[in-house]
mmCIF file of C-alpha atoms in Angstrom:
data_model
loop_
_atom_site.group_PDB
_atom_site.id
_atom_site.type_symbol
_atom_site.label_atom_id
_atom_site.label_comp_id
_atom_site.label_asym_id
_atom_site.label_seq_id
_atom_site.Cartn_x
_atom_site.Cartn_y
_atom_site.Cartn_z
ATOM 1 C CA UNK B 1425 103.301 122.917 120.492
ATOM 2 C CA UNK B 1426 101.541 124.525 123.486
ATOM 3 C CA UNK B 1427 103.086 125.180 126.952
ATOM 4 C CA UNK B 1428 104.624 122.078 128.638
ATOM 5 C CA UNK B 1429 102.278 120.204 130.986
ATOM 6 C CA UNK B 1430 103.562 119.480 134.499
ATOM 7 C CA UNK B 1431 104.667 115.844 134.627
ATOM 8 C CA UNK B 1432 102.816 115.323 137.917
ATOM 9 C CA UNK B 1433 99.563 116.700 136.492
ATOM 10 C CA UNK B 1434 100.000 114.491 133.417
ATOM 11 C CA UNK B 1435 100.384 111.383 135.607
ATOM 12 C CA UNK B 1436 97.230 112.269 137.552
ATOM 13 C CA UNK B 1437 95.193 112.778 134.374
ATOM 14 C CA UNK B 1438 96.477 109.485 132.948
ATOM 15 C CA UNK B 1439 95.429 107.684 136.141
ATOM 16 C CA UNK B 1440 91.968 109.253 135.834
ATOM 17 C CA UNK B 1441 91.387 108.825 132.098
ATOM 18 C CA UNK B 1442 93.337 105.613 131.365
ATOM 19 C CA UNK B 1443 90.859 103.294 133.164
ATOM 20 C CA UNK B 1444 87.859 105.341 131.905
ATOM 21 C CA UNK B 1445 89.087 104.922 128.317
ATOM 22 C CA UNK B 1446 89.570 101.198 128.925
ATOM 23 C CA UNK B 1447 85.924 101.019 130.099
ATOM 24 C CA UNK B 1448 84.877 102.912 126.985
ATOM 25 C CA UNK B 1449 86.714 100.372 124.768
ATOM 26 C CA UNK B 1450 84.669 97.650 126.467
ATOM 27 C CA UNK B 1451 81.470 99.648 125.855
ATOM 28 C CA UNK B 1452 82.287 100.008 122.127
ATOM 29 C CA UNK B 1453 82.655 96.216 121.965
ATOM 30 C CA UNK B 1454 79.396 95.366 123.800
ATOM 31 C CA UNK B 1455 77.382 97.855 121.696
ATOM 32 C CA UNK B 1456 78.280 95.666 118.697
ATOM 33 C CA UNK B 1457 77.643 92.289 120.361
ATOM 34 C CA UNK B 1458 74.744 93.114 122.715
ATOM 35 C CA UNK B 1459 71.518 91.122 122.648
ATOM 36 C CA UNK B 1460 70.023 93.056 125.565
ATOM 37 C CA UNK B 1461 66.324 93.904 125.649
ATOM 38 C CA UNK B 1462 65.097 97.189 124.169
ATOM 39 C CA UNK B 1463 64.541 98.797 127.587
ATOM 40 C CA UNK B 1464 68.137 98.125 128.634
ATOM 41 C CA UNK B 1465 69.412 99.510 125.320
ATOM 42 C CA UNK B 1466 67.365 102.674 125.800
ATOM 43 C CA UNK B 1467 68.633 103.061 129.392
ATOM 44 C CA UNK B 1468 72.231 102.498 128.226
ATOM 45 C CA UNK B 1469 71.762 105.200 125.588
ATOM 46 C CA UNK B 1470 70.640 107.615 128.304
ATOM 47 C CA UNK B 1471 73.724 106.826 130.423
ATOM 48 C CA UNK B 1472 76.022 107.417 127.440
ATOM 49 C CA UNK B 1473 74.411 110.823 126.830
ATOM 50 C CA UNK B 1474 74.772 111.705 130.542
ATOM 51 C CA UNK B 1475 78.457 110.757 130.521
ATOM 52 C CA UNK B 1476 79.047 112.865 127.391
ATOM 53 C CA UNK B 1477 77.246 115.839 128.980
ATOM 54 C CA UNK B 1478 79.393 115.619 132.154
ATOM 55 C CA UNK B 1479 82.663 115.391 130.221
ATOM 56 C CA UNK B 1480 81.545 117.892 127.595
ATOM 57 C CA UNK B 1481 80.693 120.611 130.139
ATOM 58 C CA UNK B 1482 84.233 121.964 129.689
ATOM 59 C CA UNK B 1483 85.939 121.108 126.417
ATOM 60 C CA UNK B 1484 89.174 121.959 124.668
ATOM 61 C CA UNK B 1485 88.252 123.339 121.220
ATOM 62 C CA UNK B 1486 91.253 121.685 119.614
ATOM 63 C CA UNK B 1487 92.142 118.018 119.088
ATOM 64 C CA UNK B 1488 94.773 116.912 121.636
ATOM 65 C CA UNK B 1489 97.790 117.018 119.342
ATOM 66 C CA UNK B 1490 101.233 116.295 120.783
ATOM 67 C CA UNK B 1491 102.232 118.063 124.002
ATOM 68 C CA UNK B 1492 105.440 118.133 126.007
ATOM 69 C CA UNK B 1493 105.771 117.611 129.760
ATOM 70 C CA UNK B 1494 108.048 119.589 132.060
ATOM 71 C CA UNK B 1495 110.220 116.451 132.339
ATOM 72 C CA UNK B 1496 110.786 116.347 128.564
ATOM 73 C CA UNK B 1497 108.218 113.628 127.960
ATOM 74 C CA UNK B 1498 105.799 113.640 125.030
ATOM 75 C CA UNK B 1499 102.053 113.163 125.477
ATOM 76 C CA UNK B 1500 99.970 111.766 122.612
ATOM 77 C CA UNK B 1501 96.750 111.197 124.556
ATOM 78 C CA UNK B 1502 94.486 111.688 121.532
ATOM 79 C CA UNK B 1503 96.405 109.586 119.002
ATOM 80 C CA UNK B 1504 94.079 107.168 117.178
ATOM 81 C CA UNK B 1505 96.608 104.302 117.344
ATOM 82 C CA UNK B 1506 98.193 104.791 120.777
ATOM 83 C CA UNK B 1507 96.344 107.495 122.752
ATOM 84 C CA UNK B 1508 95.512 106.645 126.389
ATOM 85 C CA UNK B 1509 92.459 108.930 126.118
ATOM 86 C CA UNK B 1510 91.405 107.663 122.678
ATOM 87 C CA UNK B 1511 89.051 104.655 122.931
ATOM 88 C CA UNK B 1512 89.556 103.884 119.234
ATOM 89 C CA UNK B 1513 93.247 103.191 119.957
ATOM 90 C CA UNK B 1514 94.069 99.494 120.514
ATOM 91 C CA UNK B 1515 96.183 101.013 122.154
ATOM 92 C CA UNK B 1516 99.452 100.309 120.374
ATOM 93 C CA UNK B 1517 102.382 100.023 122.808
ATOM 94 C CA UNK B 1518 105.585 100.091 120.830
ATOM 95 C CA UNK B 1519 108.744 98.391 122.096
ATOM 96 C CA UNK B 1520 112.072 99.502 120.685
ATOM 97 C CA UNK B 1521 115.196 97.319 120.796
ATOM 98 C CA UNK B 1522 118.823 98.421 120.497
ATOM 99 C CA UNK B 1523 119.014 97.706 116.777
ATOM 100 C CA UNK B 1524 116.198 100.182 116.076
ATOM 101 C CA UNK B 1525 113.605 97.443 115.613
ATOM 102 C CA UNK B 1526 110.048 98.376 116.685
ATOM 103 C CA UNK B 1527 107.403 95.860 117.706
ATOM 104 C CA UNK B 1528 103.962 95.690 119.254
ATOM 105 C CA UNK B 1529 101.691 92.956 120.604
ATOM 106 C CA UNK B 1530 97.969 93.526 120.196
ATOM 107 C CA UNK B 1531 94.670 91.864 121.025
ATOM 108 C CA UNK B 1532 91.926 92.811 118.554
ATOM 109 C CA UNK B 1533 88.256 91.972 119.078
ATOM 110 C CA UNK B 1534 84.919 92.621 117.375
ATOM 111 C CA UNK B 1535 85.375 96.414 116.960
ATOM 112 C CA UNK B 1536 88.196 95.968 114.427
ATOM 113 C CA UNK B 1537 86.326 93.568 112.133
ATOM 114 C CA UNK B 1538 86.190 93.786 108.341
ATOM 115 C CA UNK B 1539 85.564 90.372 106.702
ATOM 116 C CA UNK B 1540 83.692 88.064 109.146
ATOM 117 C CA UNK B 1541 86.013 87.007 111.990
ATOM 118 C CA UNK B 1542 88.933 88.913 110.480
ATOM 119 C CA UNK B 1543 90.692 92.235 110.955
ATOM 120 C CA UNK B 1544 89.787 94.918 108.381
ATOM 121 C CA UNK B 1545 92.618 95.284 105.863
ATOM 122 C CA UNK B 1546 92.675 99.013 106.577
ATOM 123 C CA UNK B 1547 93.228 98.369 110.292
ATOM 124 C CA UNK B 1548 96.220 96.162 109.397
ATOM 125 C CA UNK B 1549 97.454 99.153 107.367
ATOM 126 C CA UNK B 1550 96.976 101.483 110.368
ATOM 127 C CA UNK B 1551 98.975 99.165 112.642
ATOM 128 C CA UNK B 1552 101.803 98.740 110.142
ATOM 129 C CA UNK B 1553 101.939 102.436 109.239
ATOM 130 C CA UNK B 1554 102.384 103.253 112.915
ATOM 131 C CA UNK B 1555 104.931 100.507 113.719
ATOM 132 C CA UNK B 1556 107.031 101.168 110.585
ATOM 133 C CA UNK B 1557 106.870 104.902 111.319
ATOM 134 C CA UNK B 1558 108.131 104.233 114.857
ATOM 135 C CA UNK B 1559 111.496 103.108 113.437
ATOM 136 C CA UNK B 1560 111.910 106.530 111.826
ATOM 137 C CA UNK B 1561 111.101 108.975 114.639
ATOM 138 C CA UNK B 1562 114.026 110.845 116.232
ATOM 139 C CA UNK B 1563 113.840 113.018 119.382
ATOM 140 C CA UNK B 1564 112.114 116.254 118.348
ATOM 141 C CA UNK B 1565 111.879 115.048 114.753
ATOM 142 C CA UNK B 1566 108.749 112.970 114.157
ATOM 143 C CA UNK B 1567 108.578 111.201 110.807
ATOM 144 C CA UNK B 1568 105.682 111.352 108.350
ATOM 145 C CA UNK B 1569 104.606 108.620 105.958
ATOM 146 C CA UNK B 1570 105.765 109.271 102.384
ATOM 147 C CA UNK B 1571 104.722 105.988 100.800
ATOM 148 C CA UNK B 1572 103.363 102.747 102.223
ATOM 149 C CA UNK B 1573 103.132 99.534 100.191
ATOM 150 C CA UNK B 1574 101.144 96.672 101.705
ATOM 151 C CA UNK B 1575 100.965 93.053 100.538
ATOM 152 C CA UNK B 1576 98.199 90.960 102.081
ATOM 153 C CA UNK B 1577 99.453 87.355 102.229
ATOM 154 C CA UNK B 1578 96.588 85.787 104.230
ATOM 155 C CA UNK B 1579 93.454 86.965 106.049
ATOM 156 C CA UNK B 1580 94.309 88.274 109.554
ATOM 157 C CA UNK B 1581 92.113 86.556 112.148
ATOM 158 C CA UNK B 1582 90.799 88.668 115.044
ATOM 159 C CA UNK B 1583 92.669 87.833 118.261
ATOM 160 C CA UNK B 1584 96.302 88.190 119.260
ATOM 161 C CA UNK B 1585 98.549 89.862 116.708
ATOM 162 C CA UNK B 1586 102.189 90.861 116.567
ATOM 163 C CA UNK B 1587 103.674 93.593 114.397
ATOM 164 C CA UNK B 1588 107.405 94.140 113.843
ATOM 165 C CA UNK B 1589 109.307 96.671 111.771
ATOM 166 C CA UNK B 1590 112.930 97.437 111.070
ATOM 167 C CA UNK B 1591 115.028 99.911 109.120
ATOM 168 C CA UNK B 1592 116.034 98.791 105.652
ATOM 169 C CA UNK B 1593 118.098 101.893 104.869
ATOM 170 C CA UNK B 1594 118.170 105.552 105.771
ATOM 171 C CA UNK B 1595 119.560 109.010 105.101
ATOM 172 C CA UNK B 1596 119.477 112.194 107.188
ATOM 173 C CA UNK B 1597 115.905 113.004 106.126
ATOM 174 C CA UNK B 1598 114.406 109.651 105.160
ATOM 175 C CA UNK B 1599 113.974 106.116 106.515
ATOM 176 C CA UNK B 1600 112.960 103.128 104.418
ATOM 177 C CA UNK B 1601 111.300 100.679 106.798
ATOM 178 C CA UNK B 1602 109.996 97.132 106.363
ATOM 179 C CA UNK B 1603 107.550 95.333 108.605
ATOM 180 C CA UNK B 1604 105.264 92.376 109.034
ATOM 181 C CA UNK B 1605 102.050 91.422 110.819
ATOM 182 C CA UNK B 1606 101.476 87.941 112.271
ATOM 183 C CA UNK B 1607 98.356 86.310 113.689
ATOM 184 C CA UNK B 1608 98.038 84.181 116.867
ATOM 185 C CA UNK B 1609 99.184 81.042 115.001
ATOM 186 C CA UNK B 1610 102.367 82.752 113.838
ATOM 187 C CA UNK B 1611 101.079 83.085 110.267
ATOM 188 C CA UNK B 1612 102.551 86.058 108.399
ATOM 189 C CA UNK B 1613 99.451 87.886 107.144
ATOM 190 C CA UNK B 1614 100.638 91.297 105.872
ATOM 191 C CA UNK B 1615 104.003 92.553 104.624
ATOM 192 C CA UNK B 1616 104.693 96.295 104.429
ATOM 193 C CA UNK B 1617 107.386 98.611 103.134
ATOM 194 C CA UNK B 1618 107.344 102.357 103.549
ATOM 195 C CA UNK B 1619 109.296 105.546 103.134
ATOM 196 C CA UNK B 1620 109.138 107.912 106.132
ATOM 197 C CA UNK B 1621 110.233 111.527 105.908
ATOM 198 C CA UNK B 1622 111.776 113.564 108.748
ATOM 199 C CA UNK B 1623 111.335 117.308 108.199
ATOM 200 C CA UNK B 1624 114.336 119.342 109.404
ATOM 201 C CA UNK B 1625 114.258 120.154 113.151
ATOM 202 C CA UNK B 1626 113.181 123.730 113.922
ATOM 203 C CA UNK B 1627 116.154 125.786 115.044
ATOM 204 C CA UNK X 177 76.795 83.100 107.174
ATOM 205 C CA UNK X 178 74.136 82.542 109.868
ATOM 206 C CA UNK X 179 70.333 82.426 109.306
ATOM 207 C CA UNK X 180 68.864 85.496 107.545
ATOM 208 C CA UNK X 181 67.576 88.209 109.888
ATOM 209 C CA UNK X 182 64.031 89.465 109.302
ATOM 210 C CA UNK X 183 64.242 92.783 107.481
ATOM 211 C CA UNK X 184 61.689 94.327 109.850
ATOM 212 C CA UNK X 185 63.665 93.259 112.939
ATOM 213 C CA UNK X 186 66.853 94.621 111.348
ATOM 214 C CA UNK X 187 65.214 98.027 110.791
ATOM 215 C CA UNK X 188 64.036 98.145 114.410
ATOM 216 C CA UNK X 189 67.516 97.297 115.741
ATOM 217 C CA UNK X 190 69.083 99.927 113.469
ATOM 218 C CA UNK X 191 66.652 102.540 114.800
ATOM 219 C CA UNK X 192 67.584 101.555 118.356
ATOM 220 C CA UNK X 193 71.371 101.251 117.965
ATOM 221 C CA UNK X 194 72.076 103.837 115.249
ATOM 222 C CA UNK X 195 71.429 106.875 117.483
ATOM 223 C CA UNK X 196 73.078 105.155 120.490
ATOM 224 C CA UNK X 197 76.224 104.550 118.434
ATOM 225 C CA UNK X 198 76.160 108.176 117.295
ATOM 226 C CA UNK X 199 76.038 109.242 120.976
ATOM 227 C CA UNK X 200 78.950 106.905 121.676
ATOM 228 C CA UNK X 201 81.000 108.545 118.873
ATOM 229 C CA UNK X 202 80.391 111.876 120.593
ATOM 230 C CA UNK X 203 81.479 110.374 123.934
ATOM 231 C CA UNK X 204 84.743 109.065 122.402
ATOM 232 C CA UNK X 205 85.450 112.601 121.187
ATOM 233 C CA UNK X 206 84.718 114.385 124.492
ATOM 234 C CA UNK X 207 86.829 111.882 126.478
ATOM 235 C CA UNK X 208 89.807 113.167 124.465
ATOM 236 C CA UNK X 209 88.963 116.885 124.704
ATOM 237 C CA UNK X 210 87.362 117.113 128.163
ATOM 238 C CA UNK X 211 88.619 119.559 130.764
ATOM 239 C CA UNK X 212 85.915 118.590 133.267
ATOM 240 C CA UNK X 213 86.667 118.420 136.984
ATOM 241 C CA UNK X 214 87.850 115.155 138.553
ATOM 242 C CA UNK X 215 84.465 114.461 140.198
ATOM 243 C CA UNK X 216 82.642 114.730 136.870
ATOM 244 C CA UNK X 217 85.222 112.451 135.223
ATOM 245 C CA UNK X 218 84.757 109.870 137.972
ATOM 246 C CA UNK X 219 80.949 110.071 137.641
ATOM 247 C CA UNK X 220 81.185 109.745 133.855
ATOM 248 C CA UNK X 221 83.364 106.646 134.302
ATOM 249 C CA UNK X 222 80.663 105.116 136.525
ATOM 250 C CA UNK X 223 77.967 105.816 133.905
ATOM 251 C CA UNK X 224 80.102 104.210 131.168
ATOM 252 C CA UNK X 225 80.519 101.074 133.312
ATOM 253 C CA UNK X 226 76.763 100.992 134.002
ATOM 254 C CA UNK X 227 75.961 101.259 130.292
ATOM 255 C CA UNK X 228 78.412 98.438 129.498
ATOM 256 C CA UNK X 229 76.876 96.246 132.225
ATOM 257 C CA UNK X 230 73.331 96.776 130.862
ATOM 258 C CA UNK X 231 74.336 96.021 127.264
ATOM 259 C CA UNK X 232 76.706 93.227 128.283
ATOM 260 C CA UNK X 233 74.047 91.324 130.267
ATOM 261 C CA UNK X 234 73.304 89.316 127.095
ATOM 262 C CA UNK X 235 76.101 89.126 124.556
ATOM 263 C CA UNK X 236 76.769 87.380 121.277
ATOM 264 C CA UNK X 237 80.049 85.439 121.677
ATOM 265 C CA UNK X 238 81.060 86.166 118.109
ATOM 266 C CA UNK X 239 81.945 89.411 116.336
ATOM 267 C CA UNK X 240 79.010 90.579 114.190
ATOM 268 C CA UNK X 241 80.358 89.463 110.827
ATOM 269 C CA UNK X 242 78.217 89.886 107.721
ATOM 270 C CA UNK X 243 74.587 88.751 107.896
ATOM 271 C CA UNK X 244 71.818 88.566 105.305
ATOM 272 C CA UNK X 245 68.270 89.840 105.721
ATOM 273 C CA UNK X 246 65.138 88.059 104.512
ATOM 274 C CA UNK X 247 64.834 90.756 101.819
ATOM 275 C CA UNK X 248 68.267 89.927 100.416
ATOM 276 C CA UNK X 249 70.006 92.847 102.113
ATOM 277 C CA UNK X 250 73.421 92.604 103.758
ATOM 278 C CA UNK X 251 74.077 93.798 107.314
ATOM 279 C CA UNK X 252 77.578 94.857 108.328
ATOM 280 C CA UNK X 253 76.695 96.394 111.707
ATOM 281 C CA UNK X 254 80.084 95.623 113.268
ATOM 282 C CA UNK X 255 82.336 96.766 110.424
ATOM 283 C CA UNK X 256 85.095 99.079 111.679
ATOM 284 C CA UNK X 257 84.749 101.435 108.693
ATOM 285 C CA UNK X 258 80.990 101.458 108.066
ATOM 286 C CA UNK X 259 79.131 99.598 110.855
ATOM 287 C CA UNK X 260 76.053 101.362 112.279
ATOM 288 C CA UNK X 261 76.735 99.639 115.622
ATOM 289 C CA UNK X 262 80.498 100.280 115.564
ATOM 290 C CA UNK X 263 81.388 103.622 117.199
ATOM 291 C CA UNK X 264 84.904 103.466 115.714
ATOM 292 C CA UNK X 265 83.357 103.654 112.224
ATOM 293 C CA UNK X 266 83.238 107.193 110.748
ATOM 294 C CA UNK X 267 80.864 105.727 109.450
ATOM 295 C CA UNK X 268 81.800 105.457 105.785
ATOM 296 C CA UNK X 269 78.756 105.755 103.505
ATOM 297 C CA UNK X 270 79.776 104.716 100.037
ATOM 298 C CA UNK X 271 78.023 106.085 96.935
ATOM 299 C CA UNK X 272 78.296 104.142 93.685
ATOM 300 C CA UNK X 273 77.728 105.723 90.285
ATOM 301 C CA UNK X 274 76.857 103.951 87.017
ATOM 302 C CA UNK X 275 80.468 103.796 85.836
ATOM 303 C CA UNK X 276 81.455 101.753 88.910
ATOM 304 C CA UNK X 277 83.049 104.728 90.655
ATOM 305 C CA UNK X 278 82.809 104.681 94.467
ATOM 306 C CA UNK X 279 82.974 107.770 96.655
ATOM 307 C CA UNK X 280 82.446 108.869 100.232
ATOM 308 C CA UNK X 281 82.240 112.181 102.083
ATOM 309 C CA UNK X 282 83.513 112.178 105.670
ATOM 310 C CA UNK X 283 83.887 114.522 108.605
ATOM 311 C CA UNK X 284 86.807 113.540 110.870
ATOM 312 C CA UNK X 285 87.426 115.091 114.276
ATOM 313 C CA UNK X 286 89.829 114.650 117.201
ATOM 314 C CA UNK X 287 89.458 110.834 117.519
ATOM 315 C CA UNK X 288 91.181 110.224 114.164
ATOM 316 C CA UNK X 289 94.260 112.353 114.882
ATOM 317 C CA UNK X 290 97.856 111.341 114.205
ATOM 318 C CA UNK X 291 100.168 114.357 113.679
ATOM 319 C CA UNK X 292 98.742 117.424 115.506
ATOM 320 C CA UNK X 293 95.605 118.665 113.716
ATOM 321 C CA UNK X 294 95.944 116.018 111.022
ATOM 322 C CA UNK X 295 94.454 112.630 110.193
ATOM 323 C CA UNK X 296 96.686 109.633 111.059
ATOM 324 C CA UNK X 297 98.255 108.233 107.878
ATOM 325 C CA UNK X 298 96.905 104.804 108.822
ATOM 326 C CA UNK X 299 93.348 106.156 108.990
ATOM 327 C CA UNK X 300 93.790 107.571 105.459
ATOM 328 C CA UNK X 301 94.871 104.031 104.493
ATOM 329 C CA UNK X 302 91.754 102.531 106.140
ATOM 330 C CA UNK X 303 89.454 104.932 104.252
ATOM 331 C CA UNK X 304 91.160 104.302 100.903
ATOM 332 C CA UNK X 305 91.343 100.518 101.395
ATOM 333 C CA UNK X 306 87.591 100.480 101.970
ATOM 334 C CA UNK X 307 86.619 102.851 99.140
ATOM 335 C CA UNK X 308 88.928 101.170 96.582
ATOM 336 C CA UNK X 309 87.632 97.769 97.729
ATOM 337 C CA UNK X 310 84.061 98.966 97.173
ATOM 338 C CA UNK X 311 84.705 99.165 93.409
ATOM 339 C CA UNK X 312 85.548 95.454 93.399
ATOM 340 C CA UNK X 313 82.659 93.882 95.369
ATOM 341 C CA UNK X 314 80.048 91.937 93.344
ATOM 342 C CA UNK X 315 76.740 90.572 94.721
ATOM 343 C CA UNK X 316 77.614 87.529 96.833
ATOM 344 C CA UNK X 317 81.301 87.952 95.971
ATOM 345 C CA UNK X 318 83.059 90.346 98.360
ATOM 346 C CA UNK X 319 86.585 91.323 97.374
ATOM 347 C CA UNK X 320 89.668 91.138 99.593
ATOM 348 C CA UNK X 321 92.686 93.409 99.467
ATOM 349 C CA UNK X 322 95.649 91.798 97.712
ATOM 350 C CA UNK X 323 98.007 94.767 97.612
ATOM 351 C CA UNK X 324 97.562 98.430 98.513
ATOM 352 C CA UNK X 325 100.103 101.116 97.570
ATOM 353 C CA UNK X 326 99.687 104.529 99.170
ATOM 354 C CA UNK X 327 101.454 107.765 98.268
ATOM 355 C CA UNK X 328 101.091 110.601 100.771
ATOM 356 C CA UNK X 329 101.230 113.874 98.839
ATOM 357 C CA UNK X 330 100.362 116.317 101.647
ATOM 358 C CA UNK X 331 99.264 116.133 105.301
ATOM 359 C CA UNK X 332 95.491 115.502 105.579
ATOM 360 C CA UNK X 333 93.900 118.098 107.846
ATOM 361 C CA UNK X 334 91.155 116.940 110.227
ATOM 362 C CA UNK X 335 87.739 118.109 108.991
ATOM 363 C CA UNK X 336 85.753 117.369 105.858
ATOM 364 C CA UNK X 337 87.293 114.822 103.505
ATOM 365 C CA UNK X 338 86.283 113.223 100.243
ATOM 366 C CA UNK X 339 87.496 109.857 98.942
ATOM 367 C CA UNK X 340 86.927 108.575 95.409
ATOM 368 C CA UNK X 341 87.967 105.359 93.690
ATOM 369 C CA UNK X 342 87.534 103.847 90.256
ATOM 370 C CA UNK X 343 88.414 100.686 88.384
ATOM 371 C CA UNK X 344 91.631 100.827 86.389
ATOM 372 C CA UNK X 345 91.273 97.313 84.938
ATOM 373 C CA UNK X 346 89.761 93.982 85.879
ATOM 374 C CA UNK X 347 89.438 90.288 85.161
ATOM 375 C CA UNK X 348 86.928 87.704 86.432
ATOM 376 C CA UNK X 349 88.760 87.302 89.757
ATOM 377 C CA UNK X 350 90.656 90.563 90.205
ATOM 378 C CA UNK X 351 90.087 94.330 90.151
ATOM 379 C CA UNK X 352 92.855 96.916 89.978
ATOM 380 C CA UNK X 353 91.461 100.077 91.558
ATOM 381 C CA UNK X 354 92.824 103.590 91.918
ATOM 382 C CA UNK X 355 91.658 106.233 94.354
ATOM 383 C CA UNK X 356 92.363 109.564 95.964
ATOM 384 C CA UNK X 357 91.691 111.433 99.207
ATOM 385 C CA UNK X 358 91.063 115.203 99.313
ATOM 386 C CA UNK X 359 90.824 117.614 102.229
ATOM 387 C CA UNK X 360 88.253 120.397 102.786
ATOM 388 C CA UNK X 361 90.264 122.811 100.595
ATOM 389 C CA UNK X 362 90.213 120.377 97.678
ATOM 390 C CA UNK X 363 93.895 119.486 98.161
ATOM 391 C CA UNK X 364 94.771 115.971 97.001
ATOM 392 C CA UNK X 365 96.475 114.458 100.053
ATOM 393 C CA UNK X 366 96.784 110.698 99.400
ATOM 394 C CA UNK X 367 96.859 108.635 96.213
ATOM 395 C CA UNK X 368 96.218 104.885 96.324
ATOM 396 C CA UNK X 369 96.342 101.918 93.989
ATOM 397 C CA UNK X 370 95.316 98.408 94.950
ATOM 398 C CA UNK X 371 94.644 94.932 93.698
ATOM 399 C CA UNK X 372 91.442 93.364 95.043
ATOM 400 C CA UNK X 373 90.734 89.640 94.754
ATOM 401 C CA UNK X 374 87.281 88.066 94.391
ATOM 402 C CA UNK X 375 87.280 84.416 95.512
ATOM 403 C CA UNK X 376 84.973 82.219 93.386
ATOM 404 C CA UNK X 377 81.302 82.308 94.498
ATOM 405 C CA UNK X 378 80.237 79.229 96.516
ATOM 406 C CA UNK X 379 77.965 76.993 94.417
#
């Protein structure tokens, strides 16, 4: 992990990039659903290239990774599921309760489509991998997926979703987690079980 | 499925939106890695909003779904894994060989990150779900994931990847497929097995 980032600087960057990334999520969506005239599409393409040139004038060579703040916080700005600077991210905001249960509420639109009107099965897998994994992380000891078994019970309609996961059993190095995904009508659509491995903390 | 789209119109739209979506993929990446000054970030945000306003001036209410062309082709422009108008899509370009084997070569950068420098386990699941599923589709009879079991053998480094899948066994309504994901060094990183269901064709 690189040098800690000042917590104040991190807050400023999040205030700058958070709303920009939210705008970019909207742009991803309208690119799919647009029925604009050709001239407007061509102009929009030019604006996208201009924005990329401005932001790309100074670039970090590396992906963002995981970085620490001076206040002991962890920044995962680039994470594909939860990154505040990653427009692919839903973003997933995980809530933890006292029992170790992890949950997340999501709203998925056109960009996450697989079968018509429904969430891609692989996106359901991404959500559940992340929420199950969240039960297994410990401070300074992130957990990695060992196995993940998914059972698709019903198609998952685009719209509001809820994911929950809990610990089935665990040892010092391993958590077995179980979780479920529900659609807006409260239908259980995907069931998941996974083994998550915690490498030993560096001493 | 809605009315077939003229094949000529579809080609024109793909020529217009394909390169725009490619530019948007680049923009997603630089938003994560940018070290531009605050003024440039603010200007880029304005350009993104302008592009979204132009494209959003006329919008389809629905996600794109799957549409047919007058030449009998299938358009999946909005698909999160392979859509030419979906900037989240890698995009996955599946090759089929005569034996029914499906494969795809990919190049994944910063936007698909989970653990530092590595592909998110859920993104590996998305790739494998799609490539395994591709062995099970039949003309007019798309297949849906029933179960998907993933075994993570090694961390998947960001960069070039290759996914392959083949049919283990099948019946009229069901395909059992197996597949693997390899990194740029030829290391097998994820193994997958899944059951894919083909609903009866509509008559």
